[in-house]
PDB file of C-alpha atoms in Angstrom:
ATOM      1  CA  MET A   6     -15.028 -32.927 -24.354  1.00  0.00           C
ATOM      2  CA  ASP A   7     -15.759 -35.217 -27.316  1.00  0.00           C
ATOM      3  CA  GLN A   8     -19.364 -33.979 -27.417  1.00  0.00           C
ATOM      4  CA  ILE A   9     -18.232 -30.366 -27.554  1.00  0.00           C
ATOM      5  CA  LEU A  10     -15.673 -31.081 -30.274  1.00  0.00           C
ATOM      6  CA  GLY A  11     -18.304 -33.036 -32.206  1.00  0.00           C
ATOM      7  CA  GLN A  12     -20.732 -30.144 -31.997  1.00  0.00           C
ATOM      8  CA  VAL A  13     -18.056 -27.688 -33.174  1.00  0.00           C
ATOM      9  CA  LEU A  14     -17.274 -29.969 -36.122  1.00  0.00           C
ATOM     10  CA  ARG A  15     -20.968 -30.372 -37.023  1.00  0.00           C
ATOM     11  CA  ASN A  16     -21.583 -26.627 -36.790  1.00  0.00           C
ATOM     12  CA  ALA A  17     -18.616 -25.920 -39.067  1.00  0.00           C
ATOM     13  CA  VAL A  18     -19.941 -28.352 -41.678  1.00  0.00           C
ATOM     14  CA  TRP A  19     -23.483 -26.953 -41.524  1.00  0.00           C
ATOM     15  CA  GLU A  20     -22.125 -23.398 -41.826  1.00  0.00           C
ATOM     16  CA  ARG A  21     -20.030 -24.352 -44.854  1.00  0.00           C
ATOM     17  CA  LEU A  22     -23.043 -25.928 -46.544  1.00  0.00           C
ATOM     18  CA  ASP A  23     -25.105 -22.824 -45.750  1.00  0.00           C
ATOM     19  CA  ARG A  24     -22.410 -20.596 -47.303  1.00  0.00           C
ATOM     20  CA  LEU A  25     -22.317 -22.737 -50.447  1.00  0.00           C
ATOM     21  CA  THR A  26     -26.108 -22.572 -50.727  1.00  0.00           C
ATOM     22  CA  ASP A  27     -25.994 -18.796 -50.311  1.00  0.00           C
ATOM     23  CA  VAL A  28     -23.365 -18.508 -53.040  1.00  0.00           C
ATOM     24  CA  ALA A  29     -25.402 -20.736 -55.372  1.00  0.00           C
ATOM     25  CA  ASN A  30     -28.480 -18.581 -54.792  1.00  0.00           C
ATOM     26  CA  ASP A  31     -26.944 -15.091 -54.717  1.00  0.00           C
ATOM     27  CA  ALA A  32     -23.560 -14.932 -56.507  1.00  0.00           C
ATOM     28  CA  ASP A  33     -23.004 -13.392 -59.899  1.00  0.00           C
ATOM     29  CA  ALA A  34     -21.889 -15.633 -62.773  1.00  0.00           C
ATOM     30  CA  PRO A  35     -18.090 -15.138 -62.468  1.00  0.00           C
ATOM     31  CA  ALA A  36     -18.153 -15.790 -58.695  1.00  0.00           C
ATOM     32  CA  LEU A  37     -20.408 -18.796 -59.190  1.00  0.00           C
ATOM     33  CA  ILE A  38     -18.085 -20.283 -61.807  1.00  0.00           C
ATOM     34  CA  SER A  39     -15.087 -19.769 -59.547  1.00  0.00           C
ATOM     35  CA  VAL A  40     -16.790 -21.434 -56.586  1.00  0.00           C
ATOM     36  CA  ALA A  41     -18.097 -24.287 -58.746  1.00  0.00           C
ATOM     37  CA  ARG A  42     -14.600 -25.015 -60.064  1.00  0.00           C
ATOM     38  CA  SER A  43     -13.112 -25.151 -56.586  1.00  0.00           C
ATOM     39  CA  GLU A  44     -15.971 -26.698 -54.597  1.00  0.00           C
ATOM     40  CA  LEU A  45     -17.584 -29.252 -56.935  1.00  0.00           C
ATOM     41  CA  PRO A  46     -14.501 -31.506 -57.086  1.00  0.00           C
ATOM     42  CA  ARG A  47     -14.200 -31.315 -53.271  1.00  0.00           C
ATOM     43  CA  LEU A  48     -17.874 -32.169 -52.801  1.00  0.00           C
ATOM     44  CA  ALA A  49     -17.636 -35.047 -55.276  1.00  0.00           C
ATOM     45  CA  GLU A  50     -14.591 -36.431 -53.471  1.00  0.00           C
ATOM     46  CA  GLY A  51     -16.394 -36.051 -50.151  1.00  0.00           C
ATOM     47  CA  TRP A  52     -19.303 -38.128 -51.465  1.00  0.00           C
ATOM     48  CA  ARG A  53     -16.854 -40.733 -52.775  1.00  0.00           C
ATOM     49  CA  ALA A  54     -15.169 -40.995 -49.371  1.00  0.00           C
ATOM     50  CA  ILE A  55     -18.505 -41.434 -47.614  1.00  0.00           C
ATOM     51  CA  LEU A  56     -19.747 -43.998 -50.130  1.00  0.00           C
ATOM     52  CA  ARG A  57     -16.509 -46.032 -49.986  1.00  0.00           C
ATOM     53  CA  VAL A  58     -17.073 -46.820 -46.312  1.00  0.00           C
ATOM     54  CA  HIS A  59     -20.649 -47.875 -47.111  1.00  0.00           C
ATOM     55  CA  GLU A  60     -19.718 -50.275 -49.935  1.00  0.00           C
ATOM     56  CA  PRO A  61     -21.393 -53.653 -49.321  1.00  0.00           C
ATOM     57  CA  ASP A  62     -19.248 -56.506 -48.063  1.00  0.00           C
ATOM     58  CA  GLU A  63     -19.158 -60.023 -49.556  1.00  0.00           C
ATOM     59  CA  ARG A  64     -22.509 -60.847 -47.858  1.00  0.00           C
ATOM     60  CA  GLY A  65     -24.199 -57.744 -49.291  1.00  0.00           C
ATOM     61  CA  ASP A  66     -24.269 -55.908 -45.945  1.00  0.00           C
ATOM     62  CA  CYS A  67     -23.159 -52.341 -45.310  1.00  0.00           C
ATOM     63  CA  PRO A  68     -20.232 -52.716 -42.895  1.00  0.00           C
ATOM     64  CA  THR A  69     -20.694 -49.199 -41.519  1.00  0.00           C
ATOM     65  CA  CYS A  70     -24.445 -49.313 -40.883  1.00  0.00           C
ATOM     66  CA  SER A  71     -24.514 -52.931 -39.676  1.00  0.00           C
ATOM     67  CA  THR A  72     -24.082 -53.956 -36.071  1.00  0.00           C
ATOM     68  CA  ARG A  73     -23.347 -57.322 -34.535  1.00  0.00           C
ATOM     69  CA  TRP A  74     -27.070 -57.867 -33.920  1.00  0.00           C
ATOM     70  CA  HIS A  75     -28.609 -56.106 -36.911  1.00  0.00           C
ATOM     71  CA  LYS A  76     -27.272 -56.412 -40.436  1.00  0.00           C
ATOM     72  CA  CYS A  77     -28.097 -53.628 -42.856  1.00  0.00           C
ATOM     73  CA  LYS A  78     -28.470 -54.912 -46.400  1.00  0.00           C
ATOM     74  CA  ALA A  79     -27.179 -52.825 -49.266  1.00  0.00           C
ATOM     75  CA  PRO A  80     -28.109 -50.333 -50.417  1.00  0.00           C
ATOM     76  CA  CYS A  81     -28.023 -48.687 -47.013  1.00  0.00           C
ATOM     77  CA  SER A  82     -29.642 -45.325 -46.309  1.00  0.00           C
ATOM     78  CA  VAL A  83     -26.427 -43.484 -47.222  1.00  0.00           C
ATOM     79  CA  TRP A  84     -26.463 -44.975 -50.732  1.00  0.00           C
ATOM     80  CA  GLN A  85     -30.194 -44.280 -51.014  1.00  0.00           C
ATOM     81  CA  VAL A  86     -29.718 -40.630 -50.075  1.00  0.00           C
ATOM     82  CA  ALA A  87     -26.758 -40.336 -52.470  1.00  0.00           C
ATOM     83  CA  HIS A  88     -28.896 -41.729 -55.280  1.00  0.00           C
ATOM     84  CA  ASP A  89     -31.834 -39.484 -54.386  1.00  0.00           C
ATOM     85  CA  HIS A  90     -29.673 -36.332 -54.401  1.00  0.00           C
ATOM     86  CA  LEU A  91     -27.147 -37.096 -57.123  1.00  0.00           C
ATOM     87  CA  VAL A  92     -29.086 -39.204 -59.630  1.00  0.00           C
ATOM     88  CA  ALA A  93     -32.852 -39.231 -59.168  1.00  0.00           C
ATOM     89  CA  GLY A  94     -33.356 -35.511 -58.577  1.00  0.00           C
ATOM     90  CA  GLY A  95     -35.814 -33.567 -56.476  1.00  0.00           C
ATOM     91  CA  LEU A  96     -38.876 -35.831 -56.506  1.00  0.00           C
ATOM     92  CA  ALA A  97     -37.061 -38.851 -55.072  1.00  0.00           C
ATOM     93  CA  HIS A  98     -35.456 -36.594 -52.452  1.00  0.00           C
ATOM     94  CA  PHE A  99     -38.836 -35.182 -51.461  1.00  0.00           C
ATOM     95  CA  GLN A 100     -40.424 -38.627 -51.079  1.00  0.00           C
ATOM     96  CA  HIS A 101     -37.434 -39.975 -49.102  1.00  0.00           C
ATOM     97  CA  SER A 102     -37.356 -36.916 -46.847  1.00  0.00           C
ATOM     98  CA  ARG A 103     -41.030 -37.256 -45.934  1.00  0.00           C
ATOM     99  CA  ARG A 104     -40.540 -40.946 -45.087  1.00  0.00           C
ATOM    100  CA  TYR A 105     -37.371 -40.186 -43.104  1.00  0.00           C
ATOM    101  CA  ARG A 106     -38.968 -37.351 -41.127  1.00  0.00           C
ATOM    102  CA  ARG A 107     -41.991 -39.518 -40.279  1.00  0.00           C
ATOM    103  CA  ARG A 108     -39.759 -42.396 -39.139  1.00  0.00           C
ATOM    104  CA  ARG A 109     -37.511 -39.982 -37.223  1.00  0.00           C
ATOM    105  CA  ALA A 110     -40.490 -38.378 -35.453  1.00  0.00           C
ATOM    106  CA  GLU A 111     -41.752 -41.802 -34.362  1.00  0.00           C
ATOM    107  CA  SER A 112     -38.359 -42.837 -32.951  1.00  0.00           C
ATOM    108  CA  THR A 113     -37.121 -39.544 -31.434  1.00  0.00           C
ATOM    109  CA  PRO A 114     -36.875 -39.690 -27.627  1.00  0.00           C
ATOM    110  CA  ASP A 115     -39.054 -37.176 -25.845  1.00  0.00           C
ATOM    111  CA  GLU A 116     -37.697 -33.788 -24.900  1.00  0.00           C
ATOM    112  CA  THR A 117     -37.658 -34.610 -21.182  1.00  0.00           C
ATOM    113  CA  ASN A 118     -34.515 -36.710 -21.588  1.00  0.00           C
ATOM    114  CA  THR A 119     -31.881 -35.099 -19.391  1.00  0.00           C
ATOM    115  CA  SER A 120     -28.938 -37.221 -20.490  1.00  0.00           C
ATOM    116  CA  THR A 121     -27.130 -34.139 -21.773  1.00  0.00           C
ATOM    117  CA  THR A 122     -26.211 -31.267 -19.568  1.00  0.00           C
ATOM    118  CA  PRO A 123     -27.022 -27.702 -20.610  1.00  0.00           C
ATOM    119  CA  ALA A 124     -23.327 -27.125 -21.398  1.00  0.00           C
ATOM    120  CA  THR A 125     -23.248 -29.986 -23.922  1.00  0.00           C
ATOM    121  CA  ARG A 126     -26.639 -29.394 -25.530  1.00  0.00           C
ATOM    122  CA  PRO A 127     -26.307 -27.951 -29.013  1.00  0.00           C
ATOM    123  CA  THR A 128     -27.388 -24.347 -29.381  1.00  0.00           C
ATOM    124  CA  GLY A 129     -28.068 -21.994 -32.256  1.00  0.00           C
ATOM    125  CA  ARG A 130     -29.680 -22.702 -35.585  1.00  0.00           C
ATOM    126  CA  HIS A 131     -27.527 -25.794 -36.161  1.00  0.00           C
ATOM    127  CA  ALA A 132     -28.808 -27.471 -33.004  1.00  0.00           C
ATOM    128  CA  LEU A 133     -31.895 -28.654 -34.858  1.00  0.00           C
ATOM    129  CA  ILE A 134     -32.528 -32.395 -34.957  1.00  0.00           C
ATOM    130  CA  GLY A 135     -33.691 -32.232 -38.558  1.00  0.00           C
ATOM    131  CA  ARG A 136     -32.273 -29.658 -40.942  1.00  0.00           C
ATOM    132  CA  PRO A 137     -34.922 -27.512 -42.619  1.00  0.00           C
ATOM    133  CA  HIS A 138     -34.777 -27.552 -46.399  1.00  0.00           C
ATOM    134  CA  ARG A 139     -34.050 -24.244 -48.092  1.00  0.00           C
TER     135      ARG A 139
END
């Protein structure tokens, strides 16, 4: 049940991001201003909430990304992605994405893994392992 609920939650988030991208690309100026005024503060607060849980501890480790056996030094990947998208702009994002996709491809289990049943496997366009960039 948790897997199904998780997939529903993920799909809802991906759909919302898709809608916002569509509005940014297709809306007229008054609609775009209205959406920007309502959504930008929410998105900024969402980033703040995510980044708060990835603030380094007194040892300089990310408490969220670290495990008992592997400590993740700050800045963790969440902070790096935030910087790439919010500060550095497109070029840093492009370079990070290529590195991430290469690393992800090397570590992704093969497709023959049957640990999920057909009923719990994600379906539809949001079932992709890596999101395509628009």
